[in-house]
Amino acid sequence: MEVYFLGTNAGIPTLQRNVTSVVLRLLEERRSFWMFDCGEGTQHQVLRSPLRLGKLEKIFITHLHGDHLFGLPGLLSSRGYQGGTAPLTVYGPPGLKAYLEVSLAVSQSRIPYKLEVVEHAGGLIFEDDCFKVEAGLLEHRIDSYGYRVTEKDSPGSLNTELIRSYGLKPGPLYGKLKKGEDVTTEEGVTIIAADVISEPKRGRVVTLLGDTRPCAGSLPLAREADLVIHEATFGHDLAEMAYQYHHSTARQAAELAKEAGALQLLLTHFSSRYSSGEELEPLREEAAAIFPQTLLAAEFCTFPVVRRRSGH
């Protein structure tokens, strides 16, 4: 599981950065990737990346402002031309379905795969055997949502060397042990499953927050997350402007990460006033003074989602 950025700018694209789009790569877990927001030009960013739209399984839209949405119709259309035939689900606030229906119909775009649009108002919006995704309302000029992606715990591994020491050869009884069932060998030796299975592997949690002021809705989504991706549109010297425009500062993002007990913080959604990496570094320093495990997002860069150790 790793995060890959296609766009890290706020509002409008610049020559240095494109508008918002974040990818959660799940190649080992699902052989696919999920996308969060799809600003204008995202499909061009995909062409410059190692991503293939045929592997895109889900898209989550945080809110319906253009810098998070205008790239969606074109990307959906291009996916079909690039060999994407598997079903695709798009999640987002009410109004998303109408936007896509009109855009695709007026442009006579042909979608040669099953496209499902799921509008939501928060809560649990997806769950299967491996993952669940929850959404929560934030505080912005329009309804804006954050998403909490939870990887479910995976069973512990069998200690095959220890099992063989009991004289048990690989076979059906291994499967029972894996399920947590005690077994008895032909020689009458009982093997306790708990003695030969390691602790379950804790699933990781990734929180991706849409545009927002500091608000109560952010904390439940970020609680004990392994990675929090938070907007840092401005430095804290512009806190009043951030509030007026319903955005956050780097310091405010760090305060949330600290309060939530997160493991790592990634800052993104930077104002165009910060045109270079050197100008962005003070934002990281501002946040790191409160939450040291802070990094700056960068386009076409991969950030592994580190698994929290037991007891941390």
Tab-separated table of C-alpha atoms in Angstrom:
chain	number	residue	atom	x	y	z
A	1	MET	CA	0.000	0.000	0.000
A	2	GLU	CA	1.438	3.342	-1.047
A	3	VAL	CA	0.303	6.847	-1.912
A	4	TYR	CA	1.146	8.523	-5.212
A	5	PHE	CA	0.415	12.158	-6.047
A	6	LEU	CA	-0.789	13.388	-9.433
A	7	GLY	CA	-1.632	16.922	-8.320
A	8	THR	CA	-0.788	18.924	-5.207
A	9	ASN	CA	-1.881	22.486	-6.008
A	10	ALA	CA	-4.890	24.371	-4.731
A	11	GLY	CA	-7.382	26.279	-6.868
A	12	ILE	CA	-5.765	26.408	-10.287
A	13	PRO	CA	-2.855	24.578	-11.921
A	14	THR	CA	0.549	26.196	-12.266
A	15	LEU	CA	3.593	25.336	-14.348
A	16	GLN	CA	5.036	23.614	-11.295
A	17	ARG	CA	2.014	21.730	-9.943
A	18	ASN	CA	-1.331	20.432	-11.149
A	19	VAL	CA	-4.585	20.579	-9.199
A	20	THR	CA	-5.629	17.895	-6.770
A	21	SER	CA	-5.507	14.170	-7.391
A	22	VAL	CA	-4.159	11.514	-5.035
A	23	VAL	CA	-3.790	7.820	-5.765
A	24	LEU	CA	-3.787	4.963	-3.267
A	25	ARG	CA	-1.896	2.126	-4.919
A	26	LEU	CA	-3.106	-1.292	-3.800
A	27	LEU	CA	-1.225	-3.428	-6.277
A	28	GLU	CA	-0.222	-6.107	-3.773
A	29	GLU	CA	-3.548	-6.036	-1.933
A	30	ARG	CA	-6.012	-5.767	-4.872
A	31	ARG	CA	-3.950	-5.425	-8.066
A	32	SER	CA	-5.608	-2.075	-8.557
A	33	PHE	CA	-5.493	1.544	-7.446
A	34	TRP	CA	-7.997	4.017	-6.061
A	35	MET	CA	-8.092	7.720	-6.888
A	36	PHE	CA	-9.123	10.565	-4.609
A	37	ASP	CA	-10.243	13.653	-6.520
A	38	CYS	CA	-9.657	14.275	-10.177
A	39	GLY	CA	-8.827	17.864	-10.986
A	40	GLU	CA	-8.507	19.202	-14.522
A	41	GLY	CA	-5.585	17.644	-16.378
A	42	THR	CA	-5.403	14.518	-14.234
A	43	GLN	CA	-5.484	12.233	-17.270
A	44	HIS	CA	-2.413	14.062	-18.622
A	45	GLN	CA	-0.695	13.469	-15.290
A	46	VAL	CA	-1.544	9.771	-15.525
A	47	LEU	CA	0.211	9.620	-18.912
A	48	ARG	CA	3.387	10.886	-17.230
A	49	SER	CA	3.127	8.295	-14.475
A	50	PRO	CA	3.504	4.496	-14.212
A	51	LEU	CA	-0.267	4.191	-13.629
A	52	ARG	CA	-2.564	2.458	-16.087
A	53	LEU	CA	-6.215	3.448	-16.098
A	54	GLY	CA	-7.256	-0.156	-16.663
A	55	LYS	CA	-6.174	-0.808	-13.071
A	56	LEU	CA	-8.297	2.037	-11.685
A	57	GLU	CA	-11.037	0.485	-9.550
A	58	LYS	CA	-12.579	3.326	-7.528
A	59	ILE	CA	-12.653	7.128	-7.503
A	60	PHE	CA	-13.595	9.112	-4.405
A	61	ILE	CA	-14.516	12.777	-4.853
A	62	THR	CA	-14.223	14.916	-1.733
A	63	HIS	CA	-16.355	17.819	-2.988
A	64	LEU	CA	-17.690	19.380	-6.155
A	65	HIS	CA	-15.331	22.322	-6.604
A	66	GLY	CA	-13.766	22.335	-10.049
A	67	ASP	CA	-10.154	21.864	-8.964
A	68	HIS	CA	-11.192	18.489	-7.541
A	69	LEU	CA	-13.663	17.469	-10.238
A	70	PHE	CA	-13.154	18.968	-13.703
A	71	GLY	CA	-10.832	16.182	-14.867
A	72	LEU	CA	-13.327	13.415	-14.186
A	73	PRO	CA	-15.384	13.260	-17.436
A	74	GLY	CA	-12.270	13.195	-19.602
A	75	LEU	CA	-10.556	10.573	-17.494
A	76	LEU	CA	-13.627	8.317	-17.501
A	77	SER	CA	-13.814	8.567	-21.280
A	78	SER	CA	-10.090	7.975	-21.784
A	79	ARG	CA	-10.152	4.907	-19.549
A	80	GLY	CA	-12.221	3.074	-22.140
A	81	TYR	CA	-9.831	3.980	-24.958
A	82	GLN	CA	-6.893	2.794	-22.878
A	83	GLY	CA	-8.194	-0.728	-22.408
A	84	GLY	CA	-10.171	-0.223	-19.227
A	85	THR	CA	-12.981	-2.798	-19.283
A	86	ALA	CA	-13.386	-3.686	-15.588
A	87	PRO	CA	-16.213	-2.019	-13.634
A	88	LEU	CA	-15.477	1.335	-12.022
A	89	THR	CA	-17.271	2.989	-9.104
A	90	VAL	CA	-17.219	6.720	-8.408
A	91	TYR	CA	-18.212	7.973	-4.939
A	92	GLY	CA	-19.009	11.541	-3.989
A	93	PRO	CA	-21.485	14.079	-2.616
A	94	PRO	CA	-24.997	14.589	-3.992
A	95	GLY	CA	-24.852	16.339	-7.349
A	96	LEU	CA	-22.000	14.181	-8.662
A	97	LYS	CA	-24.325	11.903	-10.624
A	98	ALA	CA	-26.064	14.813	-12.374
A	99	TYR	CA	-22.725	16.402	-13.230
A	100	LEU	CA	-21.436	13.233	-14.851
A	101	GLU	CA	-24.684	12.392	-16.630
A	102	VAL	CA	-24.853	15.817	-18.275
A	103	SER	CA	-21.128	15.992	-19.088
A	104	LEU	CA	-21.000	12.548	-20.656
A	105	ALA	CA	-24.340	12.868	-22.474
A	106	VAL	CA	-23.711	16.308	-23.988
A	107	SER	CA	-20.229	15.284	-25.151
A	108	GLN	CA	-21.615	11.968	-26.450
A	109	SER	CA	-18.879	10.162	-24.559
A	110	ARG	CA	-19.008	6.403	-24.782
A	111	ILE	CA	-18.187	4.463	-21.622
A	112	PRO	CA	-17.511	0.823	-22.649
A	113	TYR	CA	-17.456	-0.526	-19.089
A	114	LYS	CA	-19.844	-0.653	-16.157
A	115	LEU	CA	-19.774	2.724	-14.436
A	116	GLU	CA	-21.528	3.111	-11.094
A	117	VAL	CA	-21.914	6.474	-9.369
A	118	VAL	CA	-22.604	6.321	-5.629
A	119	GLU	CA	-23.699	9.544	-3.947
A	120	HIS	CA	-23.336	9.646	-0.185
A	121	ALA	CA	-23.781	11.895	2.843
A	122	GLY	CA	-21.075	10.296	4.962
A	123	GLY	CA	-20.876	7.103	6.978
A	124	LEU	CA	-19.736	3.687	5.778
A	125	ILE	CA	-19.739	3.829	1.981
A	126	PHE	CA	-17.816	0.670	1.042
A	127	GLU	CA	-16.790	-2.585	2.692
A	128	ASP	CA	-15.567	-5.985	1.593
A	129	ASP	CA	-13.420	-8.720	3.156
A	130	CYS	CA	-10.243	-6.635	2.950
A	131	PHE	CA	-11.143	-2.949	3.234
A	132	LYS	CA	-13.742	-0.521	4.426
A	133	VAL	CA	-14.122	3.149	3.562
A	134	GLU	CA	-15.876	5.688	5.768
A	135	ALA	CA	-16.668	9.293	4.905
A	136	GLY	CA	-17.220	12.269	7.187
A	137	LEU	CA	-18.415	15.810	6.582
A	138	LEU	CA	-15.837	18.565	6.998
A	139	GLU	CA	-16.193	22.356	7.018
A	140	HIS	CA	-15.841	24.107	3.660
A	141	ARG	CA	-17.811	26.528	1.481
A	142	ILE	CA	-19.748	23.565	0.089
A	143	ASP	CA	-20.142	20.052	1.464
A	144	SER	CA	-16.674	18.541	1.567
A	145	TYR	CA	-15.851	15.074	2.844
A	146	GLY	CA	-12.865	13.278	4.244
A	147	TYR	CA	-12.302	9.568	3.697
A	148	ARG	CA	-10.908	6.975	6.090
A	149	VAL	CA	-9.637	3.830	4.378
A	150	THR	CA	-9.169	0.923	6.763
A	151	GLU	CA	-7.337	-2.219	5.774
A	152	LYS	CA	-8.727	-5.098	7.800
A	153	ASP	CA	-6.404	-7.153	9.982
A	154	SER	CA	-4.964	-10.193	8.261
A	155	PRO	CA	-4.532	-13.579	9.984
A	156	GLY	CA	-1.206	-14.470	11.499
A	157	SER	CA	1.212	-16.789	9.708
A	158	LEU	CA	1.717	-20.460	10.496
A	159	ASN	CA	5.027	-21.405	12.066
A	160	THR	CA	5.607	-24.323	9.706
A	161	GLU	CA	8.940	-25.258	11.269
A	162	LEU	CA	7.310	-25.657	14.676
A	163	ILE	CA	4.418	-27.618	13.199
A	164	ARG	CA	6.817	-30.048	11.511
A	165	SER	CA	8.502	-30.598	14.872
A	166	TYR	CA	5.210	-32.177	15.983
A	167	GLY	CA	5.542	-34.625	13.099
A	168	LEU	CA	2.713	-33.079	11.055
A	169	LYS	CA	3.312	-32.899	7.310
A	170	PRO	CA	1.667	-30.289	5.065
A	171	GLY	CA	-1.945	-31.163	4.318
A	172	PRO	CA	-5.562	-30.416	5.233
A	173	LEU	CA	-4.763	-30.079	8.955
A	174	TYR	CA	-2.617	-27.051	8.142
A	175	GLY	CA	-5.742	-25.364	6.836
A	176	LYS	CA	-7.596	-26.059	10.079
A	177	LEU	CA	-4.732	-24.631	12.113
A	178	LYS	CA	-4.755	-21.546	9.904
A	179	LYS	CA	-8.439	-21.096	10.758
A	180	GLY	CA	-7.572	-21.245	14.463
A	181	GLU	CA	-8.759	-24.821	15.032
A	182	ASP	CA	-6.747	-27.189	17.230
A	183	VAL	CA	-5.843	-30.473	15.529
A	184	THR	CA	-4.653	-33.923	16.574
A	185	THR	CA	-2.035	-35.845	14.603
A	186	GLU	CA	-2.247	-39.553	13.763
A	187	GLU	CA	0.163	-40.149	16.636
A	188	GLY	CA	-2.336	-38.552	19.018
A	189	VAL	CA	-0.442	-35.313	19.523
A	190	THR	CA	-2.704	-32.296	19.935
A	191	ILE	CA	-1.459	-29.070	18.372
A	192	ILE	CA	-2.944	-25.901	19.808
A	193	ALA	CA	-3.522	-23.442	16.953
A	194	ALA	CA	-2.646	-20.407	19.083
A	195	ASP	CA	0.795	-21.911	19.744
A	196	VAL	CA	1.734	-22.144	16.059
A	197	ILE	CA	0.153	-18.963	14.618
A	198	SER	CA	1.730	-15.531	14.896
A	199	GLU	CA	-0.217	-12.472	15.984
A	200	PRO	CA	-2.636	-11.102	13.366
A	201	LYS	CA	-1.116	-8.436	11.148
A	202	ARG	CA	-2.695	-5.082	11.938
A	203	GLY	CA	-4.363	-3.414	8.986
A	204	ARG	CA	-3.265	0.067	7.999
A	205	VAL	CA	-5.426	3.191	8.061
A	206	VAL	CA	-5.125	6.028	5.554
A	207	THR	CA	-7.085	9.252	6.037
A	208	LEU	CA	-7.534	11.651	3.124
A	209	LEU	CA	-9.236	14.906	3.996
A	210	GLY	CA	-10.891	17.211	1.501
A	211	ASP	CA	-10.748	20.994	1.653
A	212	THR	CA	-11.615	22.105	5.166
A	213	ARG	CA	-11.160	24.513	8.011
A	214	PRO	CA	-10.153	22.898	11.299
A	215	CYS	CA	-13.339	21.189	12.444
A	216	ALA	CA	-14.678	18.459	14.695
A	217	GLY	CA	-15.359	16.175	11.744
A	218	SER	CA	-11.669	15.685	10.970
A	219	LEU	CA	-10.693	14.017	14.224
A	220	PRO	CA	-12.754	10.780	14.013
A	221	LEU	CA	-11.486	10.219	10.480
A	222	ALA	CA	-7.845	10.723	11.469
A	223	ARG	CA	-7.868	8.911	14.827
A	224	GLU	CA	-4.872	6.520	15.104
A	225	ALA	CA	-4.344	6.635	11.318
A	226	ASP	CA	-1.056	5.397	9.940
A	227	LEU	CA	-1.104	8.227	7.407
A	228	VAL	CA	-3.084	11.465	7.321
A	229	ILE	CA	-3.166	13.463	4.074
A	230	HIS	CA	-4.253	16.996	4.902
A	231	GLU	CA	-4.500	20.245	2.988
A	232	ALA	CA	-2.029	22.984	3.889
A	233	THR	CA	-3.171	25.746	1.598
A	234	PHE	CA	-1.385	28.462	3.583
A	235	GLY	CA	1.286	29.027	6.172
A	236	HIS	CA	0.044	30.029	9.600
A	237	ASP	CA	0.995	33.668	9.011
A	238	LEU	CA	-2.072	33.657	6.730
A	239	ALA	CA	-4.363	31.909	9.224
A	240	GLU	CA	-7.030	34.599	8.917
A	241	MET	CA	-7.082	34.254	5.128
A	242	ALA	CA	-7.238	30.465	5.476
A	243	TYR	CA	-10.277	30.800	7.715
A	244	GLN	CA	-12.010	33.227	5.347
A	245	TYR	CA	-11.517	30.849	2.427
A	246	HIS	CA	-12.479	27.761	4.459
A	247	HIS	CA	-9.004	26.233	4.314
A	248	SER	CA	-6.297	25.145	6.766
A	249	THR	CA	-2.719	26.077	7.526
A	250	ALA	CA	0.196	23.688	7.850
A	251	ARG	CA	0.226	24.216	11.618
A	252	GLN	CA	-3.457	23.358	11.880
A	253	ALA	CA	-2.890	20.150	9.921
A	254	ALA	CA	-0.123	19.195	12.332
A	255	GLU	CA	-2.284	19.962	15.357
A	256	LEU	CA	-4.898	17.563	14.033
A	257	ALA	CA	-2.347	14.819	13.357
A	258	LYS	CA	-0.952	15.173	16.872
A	259	GLU	CA	-4.359	15.154	18.543
A	260	ALA	CA	-5.444	12.151	16.460
A	261	GLY	CA	-2.368	10.113	17.393
A	262	ALA	CA	-1.480	9.638	13.730
A	263	LEU	CA	1.756	7.985	12.671
A	264	GLN	CA	2.630	10.226	9.720
A	265	LEU	CA	1.338	13.431	8.084
A	266	LEU	CA	1.513	14.373	4.410
A	267	LEU	CA	0.768	17.976	3.483
A	268	THR	CA	-0.758	18.854	0.096
A	269	HIS	CA	-3.117	21.329	-1.663
A	270	PHE	CA	-0.656	24.225	-1.630
A	271	SER	CA	-1.534	27.774	-2.621
A	272	SER	CA	-0.031	29.017	-5.881
A	273	ARG	CA	1.802	31.698	-3.889
A	274	TYR	CA	4.288	28.960	-2.931
A	275	SER	CA	5.725	28.302	-6.369
A	276	SER	CA	8.803	26.250	-5.543
A	277	GLY	CA	10.005	23.561	-3.182
A	278	GLU	CA	12.068	26.117	-1.312
A	279	GLU	CA	8.964	28.194	-0.666
A	280	LEU	CA	7.080	25.110	0.546
A	281	GLU	CA	9.755	24.038	3.028
A	282	PRO	CA	8.647	26.605	5.664
A	283	LEU	CA	5.218	24.936	5.631
A	284	ARG	CA	6.819	21.591	6.464
A	285	GLU	CA	8.957	23.179	9.178
A	286	GLU	CA	5.914	24.912	10.644
A	287	ALA	CA	4.058	21.614	10.863
A	288	ALA	CA	7.077	19.560	11.976
A	289	ALA	CA	7.553	21.836	14.993
A	290	ILE	CA	4.286	20.348	16.284
A	291	PHE	CA	4.228	16.966	14.554
A	292	PRO	CA	7.755	15.861	13.547
A	293	GLN	CA	6.633	13.048	11.246
A	294	THR	CA	5.541	15.523	8.554
A	295	LEU	CA	6.352	15.347	4.847
A	296	LEU	CA	5.449	17.503	1.858
A	297	ALA	CA	3.565	15.823	-0.960
A	298	ALA	CA	5.223	16.042	-4.374
A	299	GLU	CA	3.857	15.106	-7.749
A	300	PHE	CA	4.950	11.807	-9.284
A	301	CYS	CA	6.376	10.746	-5.919
A	302	THR	CA	5.499	7.606	-3.999
A	303	PHE	CA	5.032	7.489	-0.223
A	304	PRO	CA	4.760	4.027	1.395
A	305	VAL	CA	2.094	3.612	4.057
A	306	VAL	CA	4.132	2.419	7.023
A	307	ARG	CA	2.426	-0.144	9.213
A	308	ARG	CA	2.093	0.847	12.860
A	309	ARG	CA	3.893	-1.545	15.224
A	310	SER	CA	1.950	-3.280	17.944
A	311	GLY	CA	1.616	-1.089	21.018
A	312	HIS	CA	2.266	2.156	19.104
